[in-house]
Amino acid sequence: MGNKQTIFTPEQLDAYQDCTFFTRKEILRLFYRYRDLAPQLVPLDYTDKPDVTLPYELIGSMPELKDNPFRQRIAEVFSADGDGNMTLDDFLDMFSVLSEMAPRDLKAYYAFKIYDFNNDDYICKSDLAKTVNKLTRNELTPEEVSLVCEKVIYEADADNDGKLSLEDFQHMIIRAPDFL
Amino acid sequence: EKDKEDESSEEDNCSQQNTASRRKNYQKKNSDGKKAGEEGSQQRERGKKAPTKDQKESENKEKKTNKKGKEGENKQKKDRKNSTSSSSSNSSDEESLSEEELAMLMEQVEQKKKLISTMRNKPWRMVKKLSVLREAQAFVEKFEGALGKGKGKKLYAYKMMMAKKWVKFKRDFDNFKTQCIPWEMKIKEVESHFGSSVASYFIFLRWMYGVNLVLFGLIFGLVIIPEVLMGMPYGSMPRKTVPRAEQARAMDFSVLWDFEGYIKYSALFYGYYNNQRTIGWLKYRLPMAYFMVGISVFGYSLMVVIRTMARNANESTADGDDDNFTFSWKMFTSWDYLIGNPETADNKFASITTSFKESIVDEQESNKDENIHLRRFLRVLANVLIICCLCGSGYLIYFVVKRSQTFSKMQNVGWYERNEVEIVMSLLGMFCPPLFETIAALENYHPRIGLKWQLGRIFALFLGNLYTFLLALMDDVNEKLAEEDVVKNITHWTLLGHHNLSAGNNSAATPPPLDPADVPRGPCWETTVGIEFVRLTVSDILVTFITILVGDFIRACFVRFVNYCWCWDLEAGFPSYAEFDISGNVLGLVFNQGMIWMGSFYAPGLVGINVLRLLTSMYFQCWAVMSSNVPHARVFKASKSNNFYMGLLLLILFLSLLPVAYTIMTLPPSFDCGPFSGKKRMYDVIQETIELDFPLFVAKIFSYVANPGLIIPAILLMVLAIYYLNAVAEAYQRANAELKKKMQMQREEEKNKRNNKASTNPMLQDLEDLFTPSTKSESHPKQAEDKKIESPNRTSPVGKQGKAAALDGSPMTGGRGPAFTPPPHVFMTQPLTPGVRAPYLGQPRPRGYPLGPVPGRGRGQPRY
């Protein structure tokens, strides 16, 4: 393979490989994906760690996220500033966690953060209602939504505090057959 | 040292549960100064992940060592970045290190290394990960050299260097390996358009391609290429020559298409191989290699399938039978994060909405009897219909096979009569699955369960067809065997007569050999079987491709372009576009593979054909699915562990092993073709090799090992081992179920208690006042909350708690001690609901009800 790439130093690439689930090539491919979102903003040389941030509008328009009802939440959770604006590091982080190589408990942790809309470390009823509405595009009546939320709390809330903590969530989700 | 380690890990277990409260706590403490703040954040991380704990511990130890090592520079240490601060006095450190410090340092280095290797599993931001990584690496780098003394030091350094090289090599190799995985992008594209279930078919196809490539390498490298390079050339002997009668038409396309003519007498088929014991200057033992490759094809396939199944089983922690979490799972896991296509997304939204509505309806009226009866009736009806179809198709094949036997005795039969069996089988395979699918619509299962039923049914259909076909083939083979005896005599006499004739003419000269094309020869049943399988495979390929072309592509074109001038909406109405038929395609692939396994012993070239088929079908089907199919109306996700496919494959592998093993063990090989000609049985080749090529004692050992007196005990032992392992697995499963039940009951009880508390609270307020005046002032939820916050501060009780949890056996409930401890008034309500407690009496409950009055339950009291 031609060692033409000067975007990262080898040390940087090694460090990224230690910190993500990706191989060298995948990291470079992700970098190009990142750069393609805004070629004029992102420099081709990352050896001196430029401080570049892409706004959420660009991140959310990626085909991977475009049709996802939770795209805004995902971007918010993974971005350093919490508004969905991402640096390359955040970007790599996001794809690393969402990739199929990531272990389930890591995914569960981030899934919890994604579903925790108001960032209070618990999934409460309003979070659940938001989730249902996003999943069904508001097709359910409010009564149905509240019924569903109550059922979820009833099923998964092991310590009876009326909201789901991270442990409740992990306990429930790790055993789900569909959870990838 | 070890004890401490254990205890701390337990503490860790427990502290994980209290993460949230810890966090608050430490945030409070943040104001205490930078150092404390850092510790706090560190602790917070530690709560999330067990291994992180090690890091902290190691850092503490590190501090300790450094303190000893350089007392004078203590001031510098405020920095906490010890790895950098201590670098200046590294050399002085070395001398003063004692044995145990060395050991400690070694441990720290190991821990750092562990941290580096698990870095990617930490839920931190990338910046943080990078900096911690750099720190850890620097630490390891620096202190690695300090370890070991004198000679040992050099060795240690060398070992470390090799380890580093090894890690680097492994990473490079992994990079290389992922680069070698073909079609990754293609499959991802399909995945984003059609969801993961369709993609799982393509992943399966790719896996199959890999397996076949290995088989292909095995057969071509060890059998076909040596024979072509070193064996006798074409035309040198009867079995390698087209007979005189066929020579005129041997190159015609119609003949070649039936795999007769030149193809029949080529290295693609069993009959071409010579029974010479060694060939070429390498003295390559071809018959032996042929036999061993035939066996190892099965051996390798079995191994690969079982290994994949075991890996899948390990990965899937889920046991889908748990229906405690219907709504939760629906809510949190129903979205397929791989969807990247608006149309699919629309379908997905619709299907999620329906499924929610369905379960709401189910929940609201759990007693809808008529519906259940109707559904049951429909399911029974569907099964009856499908059994009728299966019987019908079985009879049809039986009928056709019988007819083909009469056809084969007649002369001058047409193309249709010759290929009737194949055509009927292909047509059945083409039309039955859609029929089944239509019938299955009656049953109204969840698509994933429906898919399994559908697969099972098609499997039964194909299996019936295949075995009917095999039986017919066996009849054929028996006939050929009878015929062979006659031909054998004729050949013998012909050769003898020729010899006599030439000997009589001129006795001095050696007789000119008879032209190989003129020698009469036997029917060679092995080649016939091979040809049958190749024909079946090729016709299967053609039918598959034509079905895709007509059923998907032409239909899509028609719907798309004729829609402009048609009286109803073709796209939304009747024909519409085709969906990708996962079950049919998977089964087609599985059965095709079964055919390859069966046929490859008698037609070594078959695997080559299959590799080509899989390659083209990868591209062709990818194209077809992207160009002319629409996403499923009820998009669903494939489970990660698709052991179902693998199970089918294993079954087929076993079923295809049976006939091959039977023919090898019981039928005599043909006398004038193939690598085993002249032997009584094919496996005689092994005995021959052992006797001629190995020293005597090997033959002796072999004869002992092959003794039934040894084999039967060995088999018995294996059966016993299987029985034992099975029993152990069952016991584990039972214990698991027991634990689950226990947790469930505990939860129910808690819930009931809570409800009771809500109802009886006002009533009991007064009573409570009398008993515990001191606690009344606090409201109870708040009390629980406070306890939670407090617990991490007092490390030793927490540690004990952790131990208690470990004893309890269910770590999930263990750590949450404070929350579970019932407030005193709850205890008071207990006598009102004896029914709830009843099932629990037998269970050990280490932290159950504080019997006896709880004096002064203030904050910060140990609760046991």
PDB file of N, CA, C and O in Angstrom, chain A residues 19-50:
ATOM      1  N   CYS A  19      -8.402   3.492  20.375  1.00  0.00           N
ATOM      2  CA  CYS A  19      -9.568   4.073  21.019  1.00  0.00           C
ATOM      3  C   CYS A  19     -10.882   3.747  20.319  1.00  0.00           C
ATOM      4  O   CYS A  19     -11.935   4.035  20.854  1.00  0.00           O
ATOM      5  N   THR A  20     -10.825   3.189  19.133  1.00  0.00           N
ATOM      6  CA  THR A  20     -12.068   2.862  18.449  1.00  0.00           C
ATOM      7  C   THR A  20     -12.034   1.406  18.016  1.00  0.00           C
ATOM      8  O   THR A  20     -11.071   0.713  18.255  1.00  0.00           O
ATOM      9  N   PHE A  21     -13.096   0.993  17.383  1.00  0.00           N
ATOM     10  CA  PHE A  21     -13.140  -0.391  16.916  1.00  0.00           C
ATOM     11  C   PHE A  21     -12.777  -0.484  15.446  1.00  0.00           C
ATOM     12  O   PHE A  21     -13.140  -1.431  14.765  1.00  0.00           O
ATOM     13  N   PHE A  22     -12.087   0.496  14.942  1.00  0.00           N
ATOM     14  CA  PHE A  22     -11.857   0.540  13.506  1.00  0.00           C
ATOM     15  C   PHE A  22     -10.418   0.183  13.152  1.00  0.00           C
ATOM     16  O   PHE A  22      -9.517   0.277  13.972  1.00  0.00           O
ATOM     17  N   THR A  23     -10.268  -0.181  11.904  1.00  0.00           N
ATOM     18  CA  THR A  23      -8.930  -0.392  11.379  1.00  0.00           C
ATOM     19  C   THR A  23      -8.469   0.906  10.733  1.00  0.00           C
ATOM     20  O   THR A  23      -9.239   1.846  10.567  1.00  0.00           O
ATOM     21  N   ARG A  24      -7.203   0.905  10.376  1.00  0.00           N
ATOM     22  CA  ARG A  24      -6.593   2.073   9.747  1.00  0.00           C
ATOM     23  C   ARG A  24      -7.411   2.597   8.581  1.00  0.00           C
ATOM     24  O   ARG A  24      -7.742   3.767   8.488  1.00  0.00           O
ATOM     25  N   LYS A  25      -7.777   1.663   7.731  1.00  0.00           N
ATOM     26  CA  LYS A  25      -8.446   2.053   6.503  1.00  0.00           C
ATOM     27  C   LYS A  25      -9.819   2.632   6.800  1.00  0.00           C
ATOM     28  O   LYS A  25     -10.247   3.612   6.183  1.00  0.00           O
ATOM     29  N   GLU A  26     -10.476   2.010   7.748  1.00  0.00           N
ATOM     30  CA  GLU A  26     -11.807   2.496   8.082  1.00  0.00           C
ATOM     31  C   GLU A  26     -11.735   3.893   8.679  1.00  0.00           C
ATOM     32  O   GLU A  26     -12.593   4.739   8.401  1.00  0.00           O
ATOM     33  N   ILE A  27     -10.711   4.132   9.479  1.00  0.00           N
ATOM     34  CA  ILE A  27     -10.563   5.470  10.064  1.00  0.00           C
ATOM     35  C   ILE A  27     -10.365   6.497   8.963  1.00  0.00           C
ATOM     36  O   ILE A  27     -10.993   7.564   8.955  1.00  0.00           O
ATOM     37  N   LEU A  28      -9.534   6.130   7.985  1.00  0.00           N
ATOM     38  CA  LEU A  28      -9.312   7.075   6.889  1.00  0.00           C
ATOM     39  C   LEU A  28     -10.588   7.290   6.099  1.00  0.00           C
ATOM     40  O   LEU A  28     -10.920   8.418   5.713  1.00  0.00           O
ATOM     41  N   ARG A  29     -11.331   6.167   5.902  1.00  0.00           N
ATOM     42  CA  ARG A  29     -12.567   6.304   5.140  1.00  0.00           C
ATOM     43  C   ARG A  29     -13.536   7.213   5.877  1.00  0.00           C
ATOM     44  O   ARG A  29     -14.195   8.073   5.283  1.00  0.00           O
ATOM     45  N   LEU A  30     -13.598   7.049   7.200  1.00  0.00           N
ATOM     46  CA  LEU A  30     -14.480   7.902   7.989  1.00  0.00           C
ATOM     47  C   LEU A  30     -14.028   9.353   7.904  1.00  0.00           C
ATOM     48  O   LEU A  30     -14.858  10.258   7.855  1.00  0.00           O
ATOM     49  N   PHE A  31     -12.712   9.538   7.906  1.00  0.00           N
ATOM     50  CA  PHE A  31     -12.235  10.897   7.785  1.00  0.00           C
ATOM     51  C   PHE A  31     -12.717  11.514   6.481  1.00  0.00           C
ATOM     52  O   PHE A  31     -13.179  12.655   6.466  1.00  0.00           O
ATOM     53  N   TYR A  32     -12.645  10.760   5.404  1.00  0.00           N
ATOM     54  CA  TYR A  32     -13.092  11.330   4.124  1.00  0.00           C
ATOM     55  C   TYR A  32     -14.591  11.587   4.138  1.00  0.00           C
ATOM     56  O   TYR A  32     -15.071  12.571   3.575  1.00  0.00           O
ATOM     57  N   ARG A  33     -15.324  10.682   4.782  1.00  0.00           N
ATOM     58  CA  ARG A  33     -16.758  10.936   4.907  1.00  0.00           C
ATOM     59  C   ARG A  33     -16.986  12.262   5.642  1.00  0.00           C
ATOM     60  O   ARG A  33     -17.844  13.067   5.264  1.00  0.00           O
ATOM     61  N   TYR A  34     -16.226  12.425   6.706  1.00  0.00           N
ATOM     62  CA  TYR A  34     -16.360  13.639   7.515  1.00  0.00           C
ATOM     63  C   TYR A  34     -16.025  14.863   6.682  1.00  0.00           C
ATOM     64  O   TYR A  34     -16.728  15.861   6.692  1.00  0.00           O
ATOM     65  N   ARG A  35     -14.963  14.718   5.906  1.00  0.00           N
ATOM     66  CA  ARG A  35     -14.507  15.850   5.122  1.00  0.00           C
ATOM     67  C   ARG A  35     -15.490  16.178   4.004  1.00  0.00           C
ATOM     68  O   ARG A  35     -15.719  17.346   3.702  1.00  0.00           O
ATOM     69  N   ASP A  36     -16.096  15.125   3.444  1.00  0.00           N
ATOM     70  CA  ASP A  36     -17.024  15.355   2.339  1.00  0.00           C
ATOM     71  C   ASP A  36     -18.243  16.163   2.767  1.00  0.00           C
ATOM     72  O   ASP A  36     -18.936  16.737   1.930  1.00  0.00           O
ATOM     73  N   LEU A  37     -18.523  16.163   4.050  1.00  0.00           N
ATOM     74  CA  LEU A  37     -19.667  16.939   4.513  1.00  0.00           C
ATOM     75  C   LEU A  37     -19.417  18.430   4.321  1.00  0.00           C
ATOM     76  O   LEU A  37     -20.341  19.185   4.059  1.00  0.00           O
ATOM     77  N   ALA A  38     -18.168  18.818   4.485  1.00  0.00           N
ATOM     78  CA  ALA A  38     -17.851  20.245   4.314  1.00  0.00           C
ATOM     79  C   ALA A  38     -16.405  20.371   3.870  1.00  0.00           C
ATOM     80  O   ALA A  38     -15.519  20.623   4.692  1.00  0.00           O
ATOM     81  N   PRO A  39     -16.150  20.165   2.597  1.00  0.00           N
ATOM     82  CA  PRO A  39     -14.751  20.156   2.113  1.00  0.00           C
ATOM     83  C   PRO A  39     -14.051  21.481   2.359  1.00  0.00           C
ATOM     84  O   PRO A  39     -12.833  21.508   2.532  1.00  0.00           O
ATOM     85  N   GLN A  40     -14.799  22.559   2.400  1.00  0.00           N
ATOM     86  CA  GLN A  40     -14.108  23.841   2.560  1.00  0.00           C
ATOM     87  C   GLN A  40     -13.709  24.101   4.004  1.00  0.00           C
ATOM     88  O   GLN A  40     -12.808  24.876   4.282  1.00  0.00           O
ATOM     89  N   LEU A  41     -14.393  23.399   4.939  1.00  0.00           N
ATOM     90  CA  LEU A  41     -14.091  23.634   6.348  1.00  0.00           C
ATOM     91  C   LEU A  41     -12.979  22.744   6.866  1.00  0.00           C
ATOM     92  O   LEU A  41     -12.152  23.161   7.666  1.00  0.00           O
ATOM     93  N   VAL A  42     -12.992  21.480   6.414  1.00  0.00           N
ATOM     94  CA  VAL A  42     -12.084  20.507   7.015  1.00  0.00           C
ATOM     95  C   VAL A  42     -10.790  20.451   6.231  1.00  0.00           C
ATOM     96  O   VAL A  42     -10.804  20.222   5.028  1.00  0.00           O
ATOM     97  N   PRO A  43      -9.687  20.674   6.899  1.00  0.00           N
ATOM     98  CA  PRO A  43      -8.404  20.618   6.190  1.00  0.00           C
ATOM     99  C   PRO A  43      -7.997  19.164   5.919  1.00  0.00           C
ATOM    100  O   PRO A  43      -8.511  18.235   6.536  1.00  0.00           O
ATOM    101  N   LEU A  44      -7.092  19.004   4.998  1.00  0.00           N
ATOM    102  CA  LEU A  44      -6.646  17.657   4.655  1.00  0.00           C
ATOM    103  C   LEU A  44      -5.485  17.214   5.527  1.00  0.00           C
ATOM    104  O   LEU A  44      -4.914  16.162   5.318  1.00  0.00           O
ATOM    105  N   ASP A  45      -5.103  18.049   6.468  1.00  0.00           N
ATOM    106  CA  ASP A  45      -3.937  17.719   7.278  1.00  0.00           C
ATOM    107  C   ASP A  45      -4.340  17.781   8.742  1.00  0.00           C
ATOM    108  O   ASP A  45      -4.636  18.848   9.268  1.00  0.00           O
ATOM    109  N   TYR A  46      -4.367  16.644   9.390  1.00  0.00           N
ATOM    110  CA  TYR A  46      -4.805  16.609  10.776  1.00  0.00           C
ATOM    111  C   TYR A  46      -3.651  16.375  11.724  1.00  0.00           C
ATOM    112  O   TYR A  46      -3.848  16.062  12.885  1.00  0.00           O
ATOM    113  N   THR A  47      -2.434  16.486  11.244  1.00  0.00           N
ATOM    114  CA  THR A  47      -1.307  16.140  12.107  1.00  0.00           C
ATOM    115  C   THR A  47      -1.161  17.118  13.262  1.00  0.00           C
ATOM    116  O   THR A  47      -0.686  16.757  14.320  1.00  0.00           O
ATOM    117  N   ASP A  48      -1.572  18.388  13.066  1.00  0.00           N
ATOM    118  CA  ASP A  48      -1.439  19.334  14.177  1.00  0.00           C
ATOM    119  C   ASP A  48      -2.774  19.601  14.855  1.00  0.00           C
ATOM    120  O   ASP A  48      -2.948  20.615  15.516  1.00  0.00           O
ATOM    121  N   LYS A  49      -3.721  18.689  14.681  1.00  0.00           N
ATOM    122  CA  LYS A  49      -5.003  18.721  15.395  1.00  0.00           C
ATOM    123  C   LYS A  49      -5.715  20.064  15.279  1.00  0.00           C
ATOM    124  O   LYS A  49      -5.859  20.793  16.274  1.00  0.00           O
ATOM    125  N   PRO A  50      -6.162  20.433  14.118  1.00  0.00           N
ATOM    126  CA  PRO A  50      -6.911  21.691  13.990  1.00  0.00           C
ATOM    127  C   PRO A  50      -8.256  21.570  14.703  1.00  0.00           C
ATOM    128  O   PRO A  50      -8.799  20.480  14.837  1.00  0.00           O
TER     129      PRO A  50
END
